[in-house]
Amino acid sequence: AAHRRLAAGASVTHEIEQTGRDCVDVCVVTRLGKSREQQKVGATRTGKDQYKRPITKRTTWESGNKLKTTTESEVGTVTDVRERVGDGMVITLTSPDNVVARRYFERVGG
C-alpha cells in the first residue's frame, strides 16, 4: 500500500492511500472540514452533491497513470483528473462549460 499526503498551500490537504491499481482511498481536508471517499476503479457509485442533488461518479485510469473521476449530475458532467508529477500531484478539473482549473500539490509529511 502506498500512502501520500499532499498539500496545496495551507487551505487544502489530500491524503491518498492506494492499496492497488483498483482501489484508492482519498481524504480531502479543507477549512470547512474533512471528507473521505473510497474510489474503486471501474465501479459506478451514487451519492449527493453539496446541495443534496443526486450524482453518479465513475473512476477510471487514463493514460496508465492519471486517475480520472467523472461526475454526472443534473448540472452536467465534471471531470477530476489526478496525475502524479514528480513527488507531487496536479488535479485538473473540467466544468460542464469546459472551464479548466488546475491545482498543484506538493508532498508533505507521510
Coordinates of C-alpha atoms in Angstrom, one line a residue:
A1 CA 0.0 0.0 0.0
A2 CA 1.2 3.5 -0.8
H3 CA 0.3 6.4 1.4
R4 CA 0.9 10.0 0.4
R5 CA 0.0 13.3 2.0
L6 CA -0.1 16.3 -0.4
A7 CA -0.9 20.0 0.2
A8 CA -1.9 22.9 -2.0
G9 CA -1.0 25.7 0.3
A10 CA -2.4 25.8 3.8
S11 CA -6.0 25.5 2.7
V12 CA -6.3 22.0 1.1
T13 CA -4.7 18.7 2.0
H14 CA -5.2 15.4 0.3
E15 CA -4.3 12.1 2.0
I16 CA -4.2 9.3 -0.5
E17 CA -3.9 5.6 0.4
Q18 CA -3.6 3.3 -2.6
T19 CA -3.8 -0.4 -1.9
G20 CA -3.6 -1.4 -5.5
R21 CA -4.5 -0.3 -9.0
D22 CA -8.2 -0.9 -8.4
C23 CA -8.8 0.9 -5.1
V24 CA -7.8 4.4 -3.9
D25 CA -8.9 5.9 -0.6
V26 CA -8.9 9.8 -0.8
C27 CA -9.3 12.0 2.2
V28 CA -9.7 15.7 1.5
V29 CA -9.2 18.2 4.3
T30 CA -10.2 21.9 3.9
R31 CA -11.1 24.7 6.3
L32 CA -14.7 23.5 6.1
G33 CA -14.0 20.0 7.3
K34 CA -12.9 16.6 6.1
S35 CA -14.4 14.2 3.5
R36 CA -13.3 10.7 2.8
E37 CA -14.1 8.6 -0.3
Q38 CA -13.0 5.2 -1.3
Q39 CA -12.8 5.0 -5.1
K40 CA -13.0 1.6 -6.7
V41 CA -11.6 1.9 -10.2
G42 CA -14.2 1.0 -12.8
A43 CA -17.1 1.0 -10.4
T44 CA -20.0 3.4 -10.6
R45 CA -21.2 4.9 -7.3
T46 CA -24.1 7.2 -6.5
G47 CA -24.4 9.9 -3.9
K48 CA -25.4 13.5 -3.4
D49 CA -23.6 16.8 -4.1
Q50 CA -23.2 19.6 -1.5
Y51 CA -26.7 20.8 -2.4
K52 CA -28.2 17.4 -1.9
R53 CA -28.8 16.7 -5.6
P54 CA -28.2 13.1 -6.9
I55 CA -24.9 12.4 -8.6
T56 CA -23.2 9.5 -10.2
K57 CA -19.4 9.0 -10.2
R58 CA -17.1 6.7 -12.1
T59 CA -13.3 6.5 -11.7
T60 CA -11.0 5.1 -14.4
W61 CA -7.3 5.1 -15.2
E62 CA -6.4 7.3 -18.1
S63 CA -3.1 7.0 -20.0
G64 CA -1.9 4.5 -17.4
N65 CA -1.0 7.0 -14.6
K66 CA -3.9 9.5 -14.4
L67 CA -6.8 8.8 -12.1
K68 CA -9.9 10.3 -13.7
T69 CA -13.2 10.7 -11.9
T70 CA -16.3 11.6 -13.9
T71 CA -19.2 13.1 -12.0
E72 CA -22.7 13.3 -13.7
S73 CA -25.4 15.4 -12.2
E74 CA -28.4 17.5 -13.3
V75 CA -26.0 20.4 -13.8
G76 CA -23.8 18.4 -16.3
T77 CA -20.5 16.5 -16.3
V78 CA -17.5 17.4 -14.2
T79 CA -14.1 15.6 -14.6
D80 CA -11.4 15.5 -12.0
V81 CA -8.0 14.1 -13.2
R82 CA -5.3 13.4 -10.6
E83 CA -1.8 13.0 -12.0
R84 CA 1.4 12.3 -10.1
V85 CA 4.1 14.7 -11.1
G86 CA 7.5 14.0 -9.5
D87 CA 6.8 13.9 -5.8
G88 CA 3.7 15.9 -6.1
M89 CA 0.3 15.9 -7.8
V90 CA -1.7 18.0 -10.2
I91 CA -5.5 17.9 -10.2
T92 CA -7.2 19.1 -13.3
L93 CA -10.9 20.0 -13.0
T94 CA -13.1 20.5 -16.0
S95 CA -16.6 22.0 -15.5
P96 CA -19.8 21.4 -17.5
D97 CA -18.9 24.5 -19.5
N98 CA -15.4 23.1 -20.3
V99 CA -13.7 25.6 -18.0
V100 CA -10.4 24.0 -16.8
A101 CA -8.7 24.7 -13.5
R102 CA -5.5 23.1 -12.2
R103 CA -4.4 22.9 -8.6
Y104 CA -0.8 21.9 -7.8
F105 CA 0.1 19.8 -4.7
E106 CA 3.4 19.2 -3.0
R107 CA 4.2 16.2 -0.8
V108 CA 4.2 16.9 2.9
G109 CA 4.7 14.7 5.9
G110 CA 4.0 10.9 5.4

